Coordinates of C-alpha atoms in Angstrom, one line a residue:
X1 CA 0.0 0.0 0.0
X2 CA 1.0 3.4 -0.7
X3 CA 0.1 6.7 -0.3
X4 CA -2.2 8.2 -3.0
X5 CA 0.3 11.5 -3.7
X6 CA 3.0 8.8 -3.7
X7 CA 0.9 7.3 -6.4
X8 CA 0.4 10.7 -8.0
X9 CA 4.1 11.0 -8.0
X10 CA 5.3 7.3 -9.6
X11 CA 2.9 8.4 -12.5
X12 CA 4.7 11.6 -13.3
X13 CA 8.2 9.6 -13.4
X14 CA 6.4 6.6 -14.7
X15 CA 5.9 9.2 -17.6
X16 CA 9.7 10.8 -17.6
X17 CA 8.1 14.2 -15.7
X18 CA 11.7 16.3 -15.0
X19 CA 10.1 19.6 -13.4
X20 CA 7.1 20.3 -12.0
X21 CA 6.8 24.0 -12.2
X22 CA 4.5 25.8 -9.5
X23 CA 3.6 27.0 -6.0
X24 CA 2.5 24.7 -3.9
X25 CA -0.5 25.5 -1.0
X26 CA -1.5 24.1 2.3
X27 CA -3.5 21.6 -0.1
X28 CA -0.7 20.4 -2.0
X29 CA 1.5 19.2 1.6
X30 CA 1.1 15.4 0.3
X31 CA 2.3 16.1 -2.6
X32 CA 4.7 18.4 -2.0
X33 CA 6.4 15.9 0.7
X34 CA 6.4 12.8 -2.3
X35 CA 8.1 15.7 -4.9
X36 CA 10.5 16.0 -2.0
X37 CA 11.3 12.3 -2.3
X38 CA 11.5 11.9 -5.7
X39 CA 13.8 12.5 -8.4
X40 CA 11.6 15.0 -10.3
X41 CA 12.6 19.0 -9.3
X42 CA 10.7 21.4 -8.2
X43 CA 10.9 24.7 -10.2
X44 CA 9.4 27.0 -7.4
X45 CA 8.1 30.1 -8.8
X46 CA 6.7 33.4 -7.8
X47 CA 3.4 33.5 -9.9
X48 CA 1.2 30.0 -10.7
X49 CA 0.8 32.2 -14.4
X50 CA 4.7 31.9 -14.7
X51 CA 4.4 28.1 -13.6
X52 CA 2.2 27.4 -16.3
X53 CA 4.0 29.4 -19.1
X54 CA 7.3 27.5 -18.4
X55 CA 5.5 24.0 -18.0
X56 CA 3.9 25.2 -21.5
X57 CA 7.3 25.7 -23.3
X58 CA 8.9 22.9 -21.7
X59 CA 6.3 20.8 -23.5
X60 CA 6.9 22.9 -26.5
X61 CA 10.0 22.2 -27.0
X62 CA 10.3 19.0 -25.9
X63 CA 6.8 17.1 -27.1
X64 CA 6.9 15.6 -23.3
X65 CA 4.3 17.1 -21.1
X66 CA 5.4 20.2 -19.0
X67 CA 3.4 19.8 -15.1
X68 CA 2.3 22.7 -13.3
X69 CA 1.2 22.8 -9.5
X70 CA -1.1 24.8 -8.1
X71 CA -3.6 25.0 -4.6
X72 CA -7.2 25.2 -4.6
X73 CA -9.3 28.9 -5.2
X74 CA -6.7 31.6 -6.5
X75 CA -3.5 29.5 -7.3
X76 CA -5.6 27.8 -10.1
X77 CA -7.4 30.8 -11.1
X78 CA -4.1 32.4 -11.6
X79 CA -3.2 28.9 -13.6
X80 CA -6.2 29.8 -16.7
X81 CA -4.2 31.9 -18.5
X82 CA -1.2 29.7 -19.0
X83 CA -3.6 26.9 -20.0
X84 CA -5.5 29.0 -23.1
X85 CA -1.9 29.8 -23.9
X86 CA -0.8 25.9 -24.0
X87 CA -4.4 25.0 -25.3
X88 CA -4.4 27.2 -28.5
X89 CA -0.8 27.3 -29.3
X90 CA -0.5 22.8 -29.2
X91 CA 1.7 22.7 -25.8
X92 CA 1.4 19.5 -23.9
X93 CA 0.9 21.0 -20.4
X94 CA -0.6 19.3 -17.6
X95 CA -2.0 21.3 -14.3
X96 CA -2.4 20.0 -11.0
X97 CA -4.5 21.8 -8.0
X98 CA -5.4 20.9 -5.1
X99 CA -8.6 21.2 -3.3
X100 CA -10.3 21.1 0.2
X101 CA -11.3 17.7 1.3
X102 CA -14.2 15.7 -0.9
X103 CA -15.9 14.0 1.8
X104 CA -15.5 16.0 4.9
X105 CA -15.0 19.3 4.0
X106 CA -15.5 21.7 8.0
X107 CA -14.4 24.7 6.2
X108 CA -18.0 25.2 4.2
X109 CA -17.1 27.0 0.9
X110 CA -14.0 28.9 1.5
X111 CA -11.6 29.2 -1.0
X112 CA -13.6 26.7 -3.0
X113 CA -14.5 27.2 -6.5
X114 CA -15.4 24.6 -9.5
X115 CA -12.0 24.4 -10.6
X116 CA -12.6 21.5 -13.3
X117 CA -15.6 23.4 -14.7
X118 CA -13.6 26.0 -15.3
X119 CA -10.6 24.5 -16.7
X120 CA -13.4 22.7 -19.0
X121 CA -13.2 25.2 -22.3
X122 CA -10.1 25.4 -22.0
X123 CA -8.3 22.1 -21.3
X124 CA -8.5 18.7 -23.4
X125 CA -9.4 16.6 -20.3
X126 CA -10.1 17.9 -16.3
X127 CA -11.0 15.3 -13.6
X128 CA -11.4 15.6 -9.9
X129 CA -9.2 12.4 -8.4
X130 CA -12.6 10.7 -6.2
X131 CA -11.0 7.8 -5.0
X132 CA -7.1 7.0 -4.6
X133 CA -7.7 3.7 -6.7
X134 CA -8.4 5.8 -10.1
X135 CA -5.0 7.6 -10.0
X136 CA -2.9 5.7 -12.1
X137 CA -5.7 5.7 -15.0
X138 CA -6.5 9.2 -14.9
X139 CA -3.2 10.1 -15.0
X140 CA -1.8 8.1 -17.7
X141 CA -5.3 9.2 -20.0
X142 CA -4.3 12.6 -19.1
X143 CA -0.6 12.3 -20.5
X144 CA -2.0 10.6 -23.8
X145 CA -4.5 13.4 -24.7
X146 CA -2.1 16.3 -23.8
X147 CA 0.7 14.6 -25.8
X148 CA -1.9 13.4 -29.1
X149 CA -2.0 15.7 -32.1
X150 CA -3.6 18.4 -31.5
X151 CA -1.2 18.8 -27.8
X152 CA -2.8 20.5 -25.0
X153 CA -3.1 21.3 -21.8
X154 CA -4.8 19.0 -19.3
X155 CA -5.8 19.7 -15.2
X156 CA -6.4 17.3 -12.8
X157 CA -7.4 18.1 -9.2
X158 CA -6.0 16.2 -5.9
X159 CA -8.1 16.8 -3.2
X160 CA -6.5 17.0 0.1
X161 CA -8.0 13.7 1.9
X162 CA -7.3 12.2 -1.6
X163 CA -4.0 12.8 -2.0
X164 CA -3.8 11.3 1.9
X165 CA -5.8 7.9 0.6
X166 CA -3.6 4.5 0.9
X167 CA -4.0 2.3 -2.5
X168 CA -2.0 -0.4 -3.6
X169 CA -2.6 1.0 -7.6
X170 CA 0.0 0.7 -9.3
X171 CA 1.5 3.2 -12.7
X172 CA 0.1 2.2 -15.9
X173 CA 2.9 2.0 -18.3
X174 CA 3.0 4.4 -21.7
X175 CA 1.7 2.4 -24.7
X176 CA 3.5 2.1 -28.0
X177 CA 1.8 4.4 -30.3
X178 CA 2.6 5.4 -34.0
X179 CA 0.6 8.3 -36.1
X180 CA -1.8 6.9 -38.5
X181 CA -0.4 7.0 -41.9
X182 CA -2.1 9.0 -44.8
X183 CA -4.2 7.2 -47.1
X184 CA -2.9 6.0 -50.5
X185 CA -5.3 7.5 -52.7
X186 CA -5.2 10.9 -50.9
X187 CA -1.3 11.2 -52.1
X188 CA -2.0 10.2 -54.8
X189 CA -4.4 12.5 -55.4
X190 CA -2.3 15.3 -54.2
X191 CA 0.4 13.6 -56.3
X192 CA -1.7 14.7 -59.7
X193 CA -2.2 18.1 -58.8
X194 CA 1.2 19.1 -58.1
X195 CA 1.9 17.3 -61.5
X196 CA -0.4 19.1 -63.2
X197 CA 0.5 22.6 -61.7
X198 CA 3.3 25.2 -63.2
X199 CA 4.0 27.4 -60.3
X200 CA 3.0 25.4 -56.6
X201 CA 3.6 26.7 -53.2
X202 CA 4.1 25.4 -50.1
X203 CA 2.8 27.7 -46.8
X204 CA 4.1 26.2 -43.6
X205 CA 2.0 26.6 -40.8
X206 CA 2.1 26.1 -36.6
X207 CA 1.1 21.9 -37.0
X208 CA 4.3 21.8 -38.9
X209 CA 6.6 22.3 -36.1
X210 CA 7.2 18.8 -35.1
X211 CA 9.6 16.0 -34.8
X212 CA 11.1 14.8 -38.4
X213 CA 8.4 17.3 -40.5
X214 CA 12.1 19.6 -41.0
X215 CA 13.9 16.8 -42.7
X216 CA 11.4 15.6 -44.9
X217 CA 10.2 19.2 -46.0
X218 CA 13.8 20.3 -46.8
X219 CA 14.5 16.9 -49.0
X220 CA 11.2 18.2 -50.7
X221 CA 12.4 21.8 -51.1
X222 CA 15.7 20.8 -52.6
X223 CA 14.5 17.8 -54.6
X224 CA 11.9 20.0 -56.3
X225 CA 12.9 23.8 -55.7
X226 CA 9.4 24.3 -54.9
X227 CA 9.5 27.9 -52.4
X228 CA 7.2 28.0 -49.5
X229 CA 6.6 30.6 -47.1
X230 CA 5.5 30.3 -43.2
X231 CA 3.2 31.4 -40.7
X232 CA 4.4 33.2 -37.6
X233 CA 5.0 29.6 -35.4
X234 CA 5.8 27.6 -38.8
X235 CA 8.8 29.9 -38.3
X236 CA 11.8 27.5 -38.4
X237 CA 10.4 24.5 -39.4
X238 CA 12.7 24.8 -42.5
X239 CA 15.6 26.8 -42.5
X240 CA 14.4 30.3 -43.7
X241 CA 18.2 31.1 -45.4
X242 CA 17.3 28.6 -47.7
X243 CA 17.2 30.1 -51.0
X244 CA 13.4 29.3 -51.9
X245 CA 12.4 30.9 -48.5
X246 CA 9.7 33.4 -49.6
X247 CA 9.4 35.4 -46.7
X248 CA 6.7 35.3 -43.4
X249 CA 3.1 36.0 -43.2
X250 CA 3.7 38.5 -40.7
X251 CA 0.9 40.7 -41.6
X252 CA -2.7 40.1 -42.6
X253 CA -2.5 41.2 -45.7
X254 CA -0.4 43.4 -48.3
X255 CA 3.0 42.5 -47.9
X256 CA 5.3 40.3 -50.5
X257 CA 4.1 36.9 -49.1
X258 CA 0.7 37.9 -49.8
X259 CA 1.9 38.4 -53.7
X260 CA 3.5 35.6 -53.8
X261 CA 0.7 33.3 -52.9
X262 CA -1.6 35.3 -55.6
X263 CA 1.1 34.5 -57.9
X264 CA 1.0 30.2 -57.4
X265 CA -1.5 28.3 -59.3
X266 CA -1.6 26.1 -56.2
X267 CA -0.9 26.1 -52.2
X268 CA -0.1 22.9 -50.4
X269 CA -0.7 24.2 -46.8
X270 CA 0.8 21.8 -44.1
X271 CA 0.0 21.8 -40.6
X272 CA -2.5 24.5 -41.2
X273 CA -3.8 25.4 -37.9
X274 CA -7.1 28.0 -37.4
X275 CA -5.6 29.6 -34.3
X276 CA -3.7 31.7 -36.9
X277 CA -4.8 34.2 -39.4
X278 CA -4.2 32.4 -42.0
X279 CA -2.3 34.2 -44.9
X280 CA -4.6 33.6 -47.5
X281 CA -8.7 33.3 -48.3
X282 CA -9.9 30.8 -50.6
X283 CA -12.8 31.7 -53.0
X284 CA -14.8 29.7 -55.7
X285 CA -13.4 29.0 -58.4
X286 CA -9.4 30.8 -57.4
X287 CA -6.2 28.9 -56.3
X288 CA -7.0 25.5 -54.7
X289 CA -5.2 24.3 -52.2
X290 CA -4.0 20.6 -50.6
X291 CA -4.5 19.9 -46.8
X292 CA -1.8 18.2 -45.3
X293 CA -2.3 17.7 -41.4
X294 CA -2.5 15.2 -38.5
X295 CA -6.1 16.2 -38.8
X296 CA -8.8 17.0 -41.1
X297 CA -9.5 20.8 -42.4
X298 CA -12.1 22.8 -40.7
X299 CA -14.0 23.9 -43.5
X300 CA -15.2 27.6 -43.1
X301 CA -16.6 30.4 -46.0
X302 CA -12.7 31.1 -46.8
X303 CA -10.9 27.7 -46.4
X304 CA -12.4 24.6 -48.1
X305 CA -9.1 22.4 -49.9
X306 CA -9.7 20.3 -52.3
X307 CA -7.6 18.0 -51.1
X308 CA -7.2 16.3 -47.8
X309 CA -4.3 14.5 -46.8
X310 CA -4.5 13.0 -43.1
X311 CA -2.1 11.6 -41.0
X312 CA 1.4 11.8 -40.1
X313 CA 2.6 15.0 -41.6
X314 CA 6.3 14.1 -42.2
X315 CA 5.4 10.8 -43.6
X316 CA 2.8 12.2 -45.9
X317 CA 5.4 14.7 -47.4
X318 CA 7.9 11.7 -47.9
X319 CA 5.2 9.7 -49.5
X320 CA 4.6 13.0 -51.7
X321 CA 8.0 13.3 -52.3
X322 CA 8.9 10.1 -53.6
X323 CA 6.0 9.6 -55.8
X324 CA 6.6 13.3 -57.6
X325 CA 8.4 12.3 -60.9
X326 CA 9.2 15.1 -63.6
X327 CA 9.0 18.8 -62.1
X328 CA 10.8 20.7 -65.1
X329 CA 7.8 22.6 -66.2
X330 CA 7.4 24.3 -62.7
X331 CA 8.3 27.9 -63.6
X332 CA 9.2 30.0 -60.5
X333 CA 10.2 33.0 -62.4
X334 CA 7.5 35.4 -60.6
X335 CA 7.7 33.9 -57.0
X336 CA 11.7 34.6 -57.3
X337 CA 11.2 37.9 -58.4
X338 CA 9.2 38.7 -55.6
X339 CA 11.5 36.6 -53.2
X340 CA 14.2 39.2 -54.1
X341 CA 12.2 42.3 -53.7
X342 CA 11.4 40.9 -50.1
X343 CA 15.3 39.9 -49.3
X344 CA 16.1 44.0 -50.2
X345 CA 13.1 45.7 -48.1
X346 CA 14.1 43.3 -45.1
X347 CA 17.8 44.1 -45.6
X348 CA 17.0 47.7 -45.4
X349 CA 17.0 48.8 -41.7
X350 CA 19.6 46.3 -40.5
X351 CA 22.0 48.8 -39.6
X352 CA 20.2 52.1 -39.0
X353 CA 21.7 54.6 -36.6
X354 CA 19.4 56.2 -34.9
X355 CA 18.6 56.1 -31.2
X356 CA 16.2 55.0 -30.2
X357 CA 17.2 51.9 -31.8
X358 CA 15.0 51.2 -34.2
X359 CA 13.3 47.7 -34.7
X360 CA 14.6 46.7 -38.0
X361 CA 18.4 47.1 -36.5
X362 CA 17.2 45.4 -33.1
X363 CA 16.1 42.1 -34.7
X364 CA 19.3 42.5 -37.2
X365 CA 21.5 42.6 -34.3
X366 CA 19.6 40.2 -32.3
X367 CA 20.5 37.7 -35.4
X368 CA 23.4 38.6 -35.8
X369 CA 24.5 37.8 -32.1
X370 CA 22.7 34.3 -31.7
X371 CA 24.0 31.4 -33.5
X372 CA 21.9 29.0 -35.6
X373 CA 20.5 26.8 -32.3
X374 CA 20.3 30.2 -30.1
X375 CA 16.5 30.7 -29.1
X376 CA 14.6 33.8 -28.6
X377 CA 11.8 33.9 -27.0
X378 CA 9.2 36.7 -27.6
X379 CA 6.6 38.7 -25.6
X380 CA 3.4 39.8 -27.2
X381 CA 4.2 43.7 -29.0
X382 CA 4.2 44.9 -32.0
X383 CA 8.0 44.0 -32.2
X384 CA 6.3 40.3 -32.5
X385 CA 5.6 41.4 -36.4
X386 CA 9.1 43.0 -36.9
X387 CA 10.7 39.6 -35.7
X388 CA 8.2 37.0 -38.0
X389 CA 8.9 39.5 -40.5
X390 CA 12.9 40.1 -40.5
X391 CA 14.4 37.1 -38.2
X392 CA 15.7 34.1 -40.4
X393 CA 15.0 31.2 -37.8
X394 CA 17.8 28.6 -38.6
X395 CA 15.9 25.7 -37.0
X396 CA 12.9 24.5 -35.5
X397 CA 11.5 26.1 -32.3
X398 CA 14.6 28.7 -32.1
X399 CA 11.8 31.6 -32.1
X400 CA 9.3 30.9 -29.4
X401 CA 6.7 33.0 -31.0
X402 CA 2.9 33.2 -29.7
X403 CA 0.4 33.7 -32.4
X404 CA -2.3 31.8 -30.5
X405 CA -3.1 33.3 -27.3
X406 CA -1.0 36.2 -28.0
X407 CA -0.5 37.3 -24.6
X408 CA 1.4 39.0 -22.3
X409 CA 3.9 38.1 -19.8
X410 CA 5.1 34.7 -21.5
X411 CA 8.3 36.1 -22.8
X412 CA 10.3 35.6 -19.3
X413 CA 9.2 32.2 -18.4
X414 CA 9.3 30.9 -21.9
X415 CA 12.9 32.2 -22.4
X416 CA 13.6 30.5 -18.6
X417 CA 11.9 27.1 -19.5
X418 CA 14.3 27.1 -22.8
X419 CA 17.1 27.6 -20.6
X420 CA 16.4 24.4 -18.4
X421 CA 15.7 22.3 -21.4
X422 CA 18.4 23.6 -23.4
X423 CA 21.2 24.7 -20.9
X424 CA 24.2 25.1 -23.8
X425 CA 22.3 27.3 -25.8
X426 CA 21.9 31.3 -25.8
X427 CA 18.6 32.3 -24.8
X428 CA 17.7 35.9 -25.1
X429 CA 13.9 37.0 -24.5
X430 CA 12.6 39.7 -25.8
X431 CA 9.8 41.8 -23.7
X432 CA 7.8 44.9 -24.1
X433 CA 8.2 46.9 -21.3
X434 CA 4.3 45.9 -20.7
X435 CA 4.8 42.3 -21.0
X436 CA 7.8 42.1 -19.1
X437 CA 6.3 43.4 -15.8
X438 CA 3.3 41.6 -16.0
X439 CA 5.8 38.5 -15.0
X440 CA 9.1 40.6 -14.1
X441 CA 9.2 39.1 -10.8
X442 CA 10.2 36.0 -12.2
X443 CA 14.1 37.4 -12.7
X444 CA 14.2 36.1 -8.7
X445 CA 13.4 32.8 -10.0
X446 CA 16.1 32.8 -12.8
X447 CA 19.0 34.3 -10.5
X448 CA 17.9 31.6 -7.5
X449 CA 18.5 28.5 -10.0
X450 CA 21.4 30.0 -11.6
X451 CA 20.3 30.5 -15.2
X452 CA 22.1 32.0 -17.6
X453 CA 19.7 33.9 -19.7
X454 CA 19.0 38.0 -21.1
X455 CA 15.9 39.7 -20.9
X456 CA 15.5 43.0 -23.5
X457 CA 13.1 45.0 -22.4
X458 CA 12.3 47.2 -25.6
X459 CA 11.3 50.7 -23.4
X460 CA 8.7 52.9 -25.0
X461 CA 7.0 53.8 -22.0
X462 CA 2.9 52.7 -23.0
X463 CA 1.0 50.3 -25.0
X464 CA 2.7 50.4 -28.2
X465 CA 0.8 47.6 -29.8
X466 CA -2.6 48.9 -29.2
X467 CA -1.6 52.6 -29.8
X468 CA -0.6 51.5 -33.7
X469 CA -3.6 50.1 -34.1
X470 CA -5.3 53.4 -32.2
X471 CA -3.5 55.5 -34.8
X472 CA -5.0 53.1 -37.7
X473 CA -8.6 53.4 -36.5
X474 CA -8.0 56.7 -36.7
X475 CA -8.6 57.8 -32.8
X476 CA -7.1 60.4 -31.0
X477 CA -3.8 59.3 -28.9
X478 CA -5.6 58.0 -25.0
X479 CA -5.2 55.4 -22.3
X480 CA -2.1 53.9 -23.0
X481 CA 0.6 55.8 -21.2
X482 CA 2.5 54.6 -18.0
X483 CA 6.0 55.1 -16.0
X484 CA 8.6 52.3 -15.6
X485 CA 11.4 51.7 -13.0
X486 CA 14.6 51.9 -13.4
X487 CA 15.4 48.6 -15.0
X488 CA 18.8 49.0 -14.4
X489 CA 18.7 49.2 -10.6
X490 CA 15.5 46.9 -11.1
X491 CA 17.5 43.5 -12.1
X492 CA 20.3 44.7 -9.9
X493 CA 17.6 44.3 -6.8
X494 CA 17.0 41.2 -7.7
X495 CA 20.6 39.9 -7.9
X496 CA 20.4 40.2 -12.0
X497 CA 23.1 42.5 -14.0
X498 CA 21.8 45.4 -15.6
X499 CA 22.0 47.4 -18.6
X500 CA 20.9 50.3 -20.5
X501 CA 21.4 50.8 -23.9
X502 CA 23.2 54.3 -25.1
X503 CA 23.6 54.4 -28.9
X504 CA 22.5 52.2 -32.0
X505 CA 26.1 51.1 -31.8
X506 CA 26.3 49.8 -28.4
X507 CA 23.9 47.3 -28.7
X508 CA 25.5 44.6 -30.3
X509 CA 28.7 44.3 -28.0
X510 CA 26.2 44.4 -25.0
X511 CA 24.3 41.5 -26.5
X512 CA 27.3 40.0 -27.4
X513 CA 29.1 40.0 -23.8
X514 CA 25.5 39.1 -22.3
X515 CA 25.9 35.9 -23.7
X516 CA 29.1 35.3 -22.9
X517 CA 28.7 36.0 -19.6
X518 CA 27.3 33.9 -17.0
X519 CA 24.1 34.8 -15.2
X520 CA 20.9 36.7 -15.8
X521 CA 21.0 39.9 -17.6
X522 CA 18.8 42.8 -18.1
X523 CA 18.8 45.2 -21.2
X524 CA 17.2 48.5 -20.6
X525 CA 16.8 49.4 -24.6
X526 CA 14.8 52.5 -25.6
X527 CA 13.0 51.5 -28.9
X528 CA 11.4 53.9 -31.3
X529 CA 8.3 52.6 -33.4
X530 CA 7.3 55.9 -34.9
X531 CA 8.0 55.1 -38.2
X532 CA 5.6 51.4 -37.9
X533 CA 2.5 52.9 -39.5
X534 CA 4.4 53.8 -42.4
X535 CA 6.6 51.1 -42.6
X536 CA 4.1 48.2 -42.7
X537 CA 0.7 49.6 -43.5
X538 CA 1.9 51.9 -46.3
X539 CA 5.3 51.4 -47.8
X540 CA 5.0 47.6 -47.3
X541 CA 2.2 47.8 -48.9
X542 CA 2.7 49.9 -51.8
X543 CA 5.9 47.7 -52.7
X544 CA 4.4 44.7 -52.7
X545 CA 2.3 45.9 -55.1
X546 CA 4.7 47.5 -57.7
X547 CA 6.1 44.2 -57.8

């Protein structure tokens, strides 16, 4: 017989758990006591959001699910934003949180809310543990759905007199599982219309970014020089040097990528995923388009493919691959010419001089800095665009971007969570001043374990974001104005070195002997985004066109 939080416990390393992130409350003490026995370490943080952002990424970047810990009432309230984040964006995340006593509760409703109902819309699978005996189930059902195509996040609450159960249950083994393959007569189907087109595309999208999809897509690439563009978290997937790279769908609309895909006669869109705008609208009788994803298209008034491929993505491009014969009569002509006209407006920028710094020679110098595995992990600003836009991504998941929940406060935890999976690797994150101290109290965290990681806080003292899109709308300049510490003397509180950014110039060598340097460093860099509205609503705009 064993204790039931023991139980819980031998699951999570029955599954390979190496960090639960969280805070633990007076209703977690069982559990907290097992963690303390086990092999498995606890990433103690300041905010149950942070917890849940790191256990997010870790999943990210890993495919294993990331575990978060939280009490009852507040600490899993503070837990729902971290799950929509891991829900929408595909991160296998699992939640735990505690709650008051099932059967003999003496404390009447304090504290107590319906955590699981909650959690419902926004989770793959919540369950209340009822008896001890149901543990090892639950929990290994609850690693299989947050770890299955489309990943999640999952919650599962441990009561306290639960967690205090004895059971002699035992952990249920993983199973071996493949990926159904794609059907034969669906490749072959997709087969005949990429025979039978001239000028094809390929549009990488968020499903994408998975184990072996990189390989297979770049043998495709090179075997038939087909181009392909991506969305914002296809970024990577394939090398984005590589010379058929056609550039990022950034923007809605209006920009080069958006020619480019007016210009194919067909679009093979892989791992297309609805959380993102996607960069093109179908309409009757225009450019079709092939469906290649673990799961079938969800057919709306603007996306309706004529041809469905389902199953494992990686394999289904191999299958693709082999079976293409003769390719000569694909003309690229146009989609080159427009690749080039991209390269020079993105190349423009890199090494402006003026101070503020200005985001084009930010995201140059951030490039320039990190080598081809170094990660960056970004906040949710407008600086988000400038980096899908302008930032090659070398290899998968180097640019933790979120174009699914799109929020604030990620950028930290994610950028910490990539330094304990990948702990050789640079790891800068890249915050809005907004976003940064919505979790800045997280830098404790990072100097307590020791990371080596820098935070660049890109100052412009309001709302940036929202005030481009004010100035769009066409409103008057309101609401979005605010102070900020001194960052500098900020991170130094915390035990963190800081910086501050001088001249256009100086930013480089900072970054440069930021990660060099041991420890956790802060960048205080002013950032000028006057000339945005310009830049990519108008003279984007107007260039793609003449092209």
């Amino acid at each position: 017989m064993a204790k039931a939080a023991d139980v819980v416990v031998q699951c999570l390393e029955n599954e390979g758990v190496e960090y639960v992130f969280g805070i633990p409350g007076e209703e977690n003490l069982d559990l907290l006591e097992s963690l303390r026995k086990s092999k498995i370490k606890l990433v103690l943080t300041r905010h149950e959001q942070s917890a849940g952002f790191m256990a997010a990424t870790y999943g990210r970047l890993t495919g294993k699910t990331g575990v978060s810990l939280s009490t009852l009432g507040p600490g899993a309230t503070n837990l729902v934003t971290a799950s929509a984040y891991a829900y929408l964006g595909g991160m296998p995340m699992m939640m735990i949180t505690g709650q008051k006593p099932i059967k003999k509760s003496k404390q009447g409703r304090f504290q107590i809310i319906d955590v699981c109902g909650m959690m419902d819309p926004i989770t793959k699978y919540t369950h209340q543990f009822a008896s001890a005996d149901n543990i090892p189930a639950r929990m290994r059902e609850a690693f299989r759905l947050a770890e299955e195509e489309k990943p999640g996040a999952v919650h599962l609450e441990l009561p306290e007199d639960i967690a205090a159960e004895q059971t002699d249950a035992l952990p249920i083994p993983p199973s071996l599982h493949r990926r159904p393959l794609a059907e034969h007569v669906a490749i072959e189907a997709a087969v005949q219309k990429l025979q039978n087109a001239r000028n094809p595309i390929l549009v990488i999208g968020a499903g994408a970014n998975r184990k072996m999809t990189a390989k297979v897509l770049k043998q495709l690439i090179d075997k038939t020089g087909i181009p392909f563009i991506t969305t914002q978290m296809g970024k990577g997937v394939v090398d984005e040097r590589h010379p058929r790279f056609l550039g990022n769908a950034a923007l809605s609309s209006g920009d080069f990528v958006h020619r480019a895909i007016e210009a194919a006669d067909l679009i093979v869109n892989i791992g297309h995923d609805v959380i993102e705008k996607p960069p093109f609208f179908m309409v009757r009788g225009g450019t079709e388009v092939i469906h290649i994803n673990f799961r079938s298209a969800e057919v709306d008034a603007v996306y309706f493919p004529q041809v469905e491929v389902i199953g494992d993505i990686a394999n289904a491009v191999w299958q693709i691959g082999e079976a293409l014969s003769d390719t000569s009569h694909w003309d690229f002509t146009r989609l080159m010419a427009i690749r080039e006209a991209n390269e020079a407006q993105i190349a423009e920028g890199a090494d402006d001089n003026r101070f503020p710094v200005y985001p084009q020679r930010l995201v140059a110098d951030i490039r320039r800095v990190l080598p081809s595995e170094g990660i960056v992990a970004l906040d949710n600003g407008i600086y988000k665009i400038w980096f899908a836009r302008n930032y090659k991504a070398h290899k998968p998941n180097t640019v933790l971007l979120d174009n699914a929940l799109a929020t604030m406060g990620a950028g930290l935890p994610s950028a910490m969570a990539a330094h304990l999976v990948h702990p050789d690797r640079p790891v800068i994150s890249v915050c809005g001043d907004g976003g940064f101290m919505m979790n800045s109290q997280e830098l404790e965290t990072a100097v307590r374990l020791g990371m080596h990681i820098t935070v660049v806080i890109l100052r412009d003292d309001g709302y940036g974001m929202i005030r481009w899109k004010q100035a769009n709308m066409g409103f008057t300049d309101f609401g979005l104005d605010y102070g900020n510490p001194d960052f500098v003397k900020y991170a130094e509180a915390y035990g963190a070195n800081g910086h501050r950014v001088e001249s256009a110039d100086g930013l480089l060598p900072l970054l440069e002997h930021c990660i060099k340097t041991p420890g956790v460093h802060v960048i205080d860099c002013p950032v000028d985004y006057s000339e945005n509205d310009r830049i990519l609503n108008s003279e984007l705009r107007e260039r793609a066109l003449a092209v």
